[in-house]
Amino acid sequence: MNLEKKHLLNYSILIPYLIMSVLGLIVVYSTTSASMIQYGLNPFRSVISQGAFWLVSLLAIAFIYKLRLDFLKNEKVLSIVIVAEMILLVIAKFFTKEVNGANGWIVLGPLSFQPAEYLKIIMVWMLALVFSKKQDDIAIYDYQALTKGQWFPKKITDWRVYATVLVILVAMQPDLGNASIIVLTAIIMFLVSGVGYRWFSAILSLIVGVSGLFIGLTAIVGVNNMAKVPLFGYVAKRFSAYFNPFKDLTDSGHQLANSYYAMSNGGWFGRGLGNSIEKLGYLPESTTDFVFSIVIEELGLIGAVFILALVFFLILRIMLVGIKAKDSFNAMLALGMGSMMLMQVFVNIGGISGVIPSTGVTFPFLSQGGNSLLVLSVAIAFVLNIDANEKRQDILAEAQLLMDTDQI
């Protein structure tokens, strides 16, 4: 049977993706046009740039969807990609200019990219390959199949060494937002890899305990003293705002306090699209990190809930592809991509609402940023490809069964 992939496309994933992408273009225009006019620039400048990245993303989806995913199981290809990513992270940290207190962007003429964004895809790819190859051993030896009975790796080629070095390089920039997303995604992938369920409660308790201890220590010692710790100076203000954003409205608490004002202004039904007050210079990063605060201000709680529901629907459909997949690598890859998006939403919403310290993470699809949109689109492409391959295998298996039955 010659089954074409175009007939196996999962529209329950593609359509929400397209809707979110179009909504993202509308939100980018709404949050940037006023400032563009203020500076005498084309009000469509930012949305044109975002639209260009979206067109590239659509081409990437079409290309990836037609690929055979077997090349992702090649360890040599993965090793080359990991080494290249390490080099790019080192270049971004030590050979680029600082932007908003961090060294994370590599600028090449009119183009710029953030290696940490692409690491999220690479990390999911690496863990999916590692965990999928050890499924039989995990069923027998539990977590020891992944660690070989050793809590600390003894070889530099151990996957844990690669993962640790990559995360440290991101944290050093410092980009604690993306580092947090990568770590949380890795933990979820570990928990769904087949290890005993008791590890879920153990790791969850550890995360809550360590986080609570660190926040409590920061509150006791004081943010100013903690700011003297290397690599912590940049995030010290974020912790100060987390404890009480209204204590210093002109500095550390300015961003989070105005985020609260924006959400309060929105009420149930919002002020109307384009009518935000806070985006007019009051709320910094209103086009990226805090874009969802502006969405709530303009569309209200009802509109924001609708968008969140659509995002969660997309994530659940992606997770469902992983749950249904019979190939262990396909399953781990799809679950990893879904987990990555889920953690990005959690960290962003947690930051703008004050549930967790702000980490500078963008909201999927809505925030201005071509790199983020491209990474999310690549993730969607891989999941669509996985789903089509799994459907094809199921159809061929059923067809073969019918043929065998007819012959009998």
Short mmCIF file of C-alpha atoms in Angstrom, two decimals, residues 138-370:
data_model
loop_
_atom_site.label_atom_id
_atom_site.label_comp_id
_atom_site.label_asym_id
_atom_site.label_seq_id
_atom_site.Cartn_x
_atom_site.Cartn_y
_atom_site.Cartn_z
CA ILE A 138 14.17 -0.17 32.69
CA ALA A 139 11.39 -2.76 32.96
CA ILE A 140 13.79 -4.99 34.92
CA TYR A 141 16.25 -2.69 36.70
CA ASP A 142 14.14 0.48 37.07
CA TYR A 143 16.20 3.70 37.25
CA GLN A 144 19.47 1.75 37.50
CA ALA A 145 19.13 0.97 33.81
CA LEU A 146 19.66 4.70 33.15
CA THR A 147 22.44 5.25 35.67
CA LYS A 148 24.15 1.83 35.37
CA GLY A 149 23.96 1.64 39.16
CA GLN A 150 26.15 4.75 39.51
CA TRP A 151 24.79 8.02 40.81
CA PHE A 152 27.73 9.91 39.29
CA PRO A 153 29.01 9.21 35.75
CA LYS A 154 32.58 7.94 35.36
CA LYS A 155 32.92 8.58 31.62
CA ILE A 156 32.87 11.93 29.88
CA THR A 157 30.73 10.41 27.13
CA ASP A 158 27.94 9.61 29.60
CA TRP A 159 24.66 11.29 28.58
CA ARG A 160 24.42 12.82 32.04
CA VAL A 161 27.68 14.68 31.47
CA TYR A 162 26.38 16.15 28.21
CA ALA A 163 23.08 17.17 29.82
CA THR A 164 24.77 18.75 32.86
CA VAL A 165 27.32 20.72 30.82
CA LEU A 166 24.65 22.06 28.47
CA VAL A 167 22.38 23.19 31.32
CA ILE A 168 25.30 24.82 33.16
CA LEU A 169 26.28 26.74 30.02
CA VAL A 170 22.73 28.09 29.74
CA ALA A 171 22.57 28.98 33.45
CA MET A 172 25.92 30.81 33.19
CA GLN A 173 24.61 33.26 30.59
CA PRO A 174 22.58 33.65 32.92
CA ASP A 175 19.36 32.33 31.41
CA LEU A 176 17.66 30.68 34.37
CA GLY A 177 14.31 30.65 32.57
CA ASN A 178 15.36 28.36 29.73
CA ALA A 179 17.58 26.38 32.12
CA SER A 180 14.54 25.76 34.34
CA ILE A 181 12.41 24.67 31.38
CA ILE A 182 15.11 22.24 30.21
CA VAL A 183 15.57 20.74 33.69
CA LEU A 184 11.83 20.40 34.34
CA THR A 185 11.30 18.85 30.90
CA ALA A 186 14.12 16.37 31.56
CA ILE A 187 12.54 15.42 34.89
CA ILE A 188 9.17 14.78 33.25
CA MET A 189 10.81 12.65 30.54
CA PHE A 190 12.62 10.68 33.25
CA LEU A 191 9.35 10.09 35.09
CA VAL A 192 7.53 8.86 31.95
CA SER A 193 10.45 6.72 30.76
CA GLY A 194 9.10 3.68 32.61
CA VAL A 195 10.79 4.05 36.01
CA GLY A 196 8.83 3.20 39.13
CA TYR A 197 6.01 5.60 40.04
CA ARG A 198 7.56 6.18 43.48
CA TRP A 199 10.21 8.34 41.80
CA PHE A 200 7.53 10.87 40.87
CA SER A 201 6.69 11.64 44.51
CA ALA A 202 10.36 11.54 45.49
CA ILE A 203 11.49 14.01 42.82
CA LEU A 204 8.47 16.27 43.35
CA SER A 205 9.18 16.39 47.09
CA LEU A 206 12.85 17.14 46.39
CA ILE A 207 12.02 20.02 44.03
CA VAL A 208 9.51 21.55 46.44
CA GLY A 209 11.89 21.10 49.38
CA VAL A 210 14.95 22.58 47.67
CA SER A 211 12.94 25.47 46.19
CA GLY A 212 11.36 26.25 49.54
CA LEU A 213 14.74 26.06 51.28
CA PHE A 214 16.36 28.37 48.74
CA ILE A 215 13.56 30.94 48.85
CA GLY A 216 13.51 30.80 52.64
CA LEU A 217 17.30 31.24 52.81
CA THR A 218 17.07 34.21 50.44
CA ALA A 219 14.37 35.79 52.62
CA ILE A 220 16.46 35.31 55.78
CA VAL A 221 19.84 36.36 54.41
CA GLY A 222 18.40 39.17 52.34
CA VAL A 223 18.35 39.82 48.62
CA ASN A 224 21.13 42.40 48.82
CA ASN A 225 23.48 39.91 50.45
CA MET A 226 22.52 37.15 48.04
CA ALA A 227 23.24 39.52 45.17
CA LYS A 228 26.92 39.33 46.11
CA VAL A 229 26.98 35.64 45.18
CA PRO A 230 28.51 35.10 41.68
CA LEU A 231 25.91 34.73 38.90
CA PHE A 232 23.14 35.70 41.32
CA GLY A 233 23.35 39.47 40.98
CA TYR A 234 21.17 39.56 37.86
CA VAL A 235 18.34 37.57 39.43
CA ALA A 236 18.51 39.22 42.85
CA LYS A 237 16.04 41.93 41.80
CA ARG A 238 13.62 39.30 40.56
CA PHE A 239 13.60 37.68 44.00
CA SER A 240 13.14 41.06 45.63
CA ALA A 241 10.09 41.65 43.44
CA TYR A 242 8.85 38.13 44.16
CA PHE A 243 8.76 38.80 47.91
CA ASN A 244 7.09 42.22 47.61
CA PRO A 245 6.84 43.97 44.23
CA PHE A 246 5.23 47.07 45.78
CA LYS A 247 8.17 47.71 48.10
CA ASP A 248 10.27 49.22 45.30
CA LEU A 249 7.96 50.34 42.52
CA THR A 250 10.65 52.33 40.73
CA ASP A 251 13.18 49.51 40.42
CA SER A 252 12.96 45.82 41.34
CA GLY A 253 9.17 45.68 41.72
CA HIS A 254 8.31 47.91 38.77
CA GLN A 255 7.79 45.09 36.27
CA LEU A 256 5.72 42.71 38.39
CA ALA A 257 3.63 45.50 39.93
CA ASN A 258 2.70 46.82 36.49
CA SER A 259 1.91 43.27 35.43
CA TYR A 260 -0.63 43.17 38.27
CA TYR A 261 -2.02 46.54 37.19
CA ALA A 262 -2.43 45.29 33.62
CA MET A 263 -4.32 42.19 34.72
CA SER A 264 -6.47 44.25 37.07
CA ASN A 265 -7.29 46.71 34.28
CA GLY A 266 -8.50 43.88 32.08
CA GLY A 267 -11.25 42.64 34.36
CA TRP A 268 -13.55 40.01 32.91
CA PHE A 269 -13.84 41.25 29.33
CA GLY A 270 -10.80 43.51 28.84
CA ARG A 271 -10.33 47.04 27.58
CA GLY A 272 -10.45 45.92 23.94
CA LEU A 273 -7.78 44.83 21.50
CA GLY A 274 -5.12 47.51 21.15
CA ASN A 275 -6.38 49.55 24.12
CA SER A 276 -3.84 48.49 26.73
CA ILE A 277 -2.47 51.24 28.97
CA GLU A 278 0.46 49.35 30.43
CA LYS A 279 2.10 48.65 27.08
CA LEU A 280 2.59 52.40 26.54
CA GLY A 281 5.93 52.41 28.36
CA TYR A 282 4.70 51.40 31.82
CA LEU A 283 5.32 47.65 31.65
CA PRO A 284 8.83 46.66 30.48
CA GLU A 285 9.10 43.58 28.26
CA SER A 286 5.38 43.86 27.45
CA THR A 287 6.04 42.31 24.03
CA THR A 288 7.96 39.27 25.30
CA ASP A 289 8.09 38.05 28.92
CA PHE A 290 4.95 39.88 30.09
CA VAL A 291 2.91 39.73 26.92
CA PHE A 292 0.20 37.63 28.57
CA SER A 293 -0.41 40.41 31.10
CA ILE A 294 -1.22 42.68 28.14
CA VAL A 295 -3.43 39.96 26.65
CA ILE A 296 -5.42 39.87 29.89
CA GLU A 297 -5.65 43.67 29.95
CA GLU A 298 -6.96 43.84 26.38
CA LEU A 299 -9.04 40.66 26.15
CA GLY A 300 -9.95 40.21 29.79
CA LEU A 301 -9.96 37.06 31.89
CA ILE A 302 -12.46 35.41 29.53
CA GLY A 303 -10.25 35.91 26.48
CA ALA A 304 -7.12 34.83 28.38
CA VAL A 305 -8.81 31.64 29.58
CA PHE A 306 -9.86 30.85 26.00
CA ILE A 307 -6.25 31.22 24.80
CA LEU A 308 -4.93 29.11 27.67
CA ALA A 309 -7.54 26.45 26.91
CA LEU A 310 -6.43 26.37 23.27
CA VAL A 311 -2.76 26.06 24.29
CA PHE A 312 -3.51 23.27 26.74
CA PHE A 313 -5.63 21.49 24.14
CA LEU A 314 -2.67 21.61 21.74
CA ILE A 315 -0.32 20.28 24.43
CA LEU A 316 -2.72 17.48 25.38
CA ARG A 317 -3.08 16.41 21.73
CA ILE A 318 0.71 16.30 21.46
CA MET A 319 0.92 14.25 24.67
CA LEU A 320 -1.76 11.91 23.30
CA VAL A 321 0.40 11.19 20.26
CA GLY A 322 3.19 10.14 22.61
CA ILE A 323 0.90 8.01 24.75
CA LYS A 324 -0.52 6.16 21.74
CA ALA A 325 2.82 5.69 19.94
CA LYS A 326 4.02 2.08 19.80
CA ASP A 327 7.63 2.98 19.00
CA SER A 328 9.36 3.94 22.25
CA PHE A 329 11.51 6.64 20.62
CA ASN A 330 8.48 8.24 18.98
CA ALA A 331 6.63 8.12 22.28
CA MET A 332 9.44 9.74 24.27
CA LEU A 333 10.04 12.41 21.62
CA ALA A 334 6.37 13.44 21.46
CA LEU A 335 5.99 13.43 25.25
CA GLY A 336 9.16 15.49 25.54
CA MET A 337 7.94 18.10 23.07
CA GLY A 338 4.62 18.38 24.88
CA SER A 339 6.36 18.65 28.25
CA MET A 340 8.64 21.39 26.93
CA MET A 341 5.65 23.51 25.86
CA LEU A 342 3.82 22.82 29.12
CA MET A 343 6.82 23.91 31.21
CA GLN A 344 7.21 27.08 29.14
CA VAL A 345 3.59 28.03 29.82
CA PHE A 346 3.98 27.19 33.52
CA VAL A 347 7.18 29.22 33.99
CA ASN A 348 5.80 32.22 32.06
CA ILE A 349 2.40 32.36 33.77
CA GLY A 350 4.02 31.66 37.14
CA GLY A 351 6.40 34.58 36.61
CA ILE A 352 3.85 37.21 35.55
CA SER A 353 1.47 36.23 38.35
CA GLY A 354 4.10 36.14 41.10
CA VAL A 355 3.64 32.44 41.86
CA ILE A 356 7.35 31.92 41.08
CA PRO A 357 10.14 34.47 40.54
CA SER A 358 10.13 35.97 37.06
CA THR A 359 12.67 34.25 34.79
CA GLY A 360 12.31 36.04 31.47
CA VAL A 361 10.57 33.22 29.61
CA THR A 362 8.33 34.04 26.64
CA PHE A 363 4.76 32.83 26.27
CA PRO A 364 4.43 30.24 23.46
CA PHE A 365 3.35 31.73 20.10
CA LEU A 366 2.13 35.08 21.51
CA SER A 367 5.41 36.70 22.52
CA GLN A 368 7.52 38.59 20.03
CA GLY A 369 10.50 36.46 19.07
CA GLY A 370 11.19 34.55 15.89
#
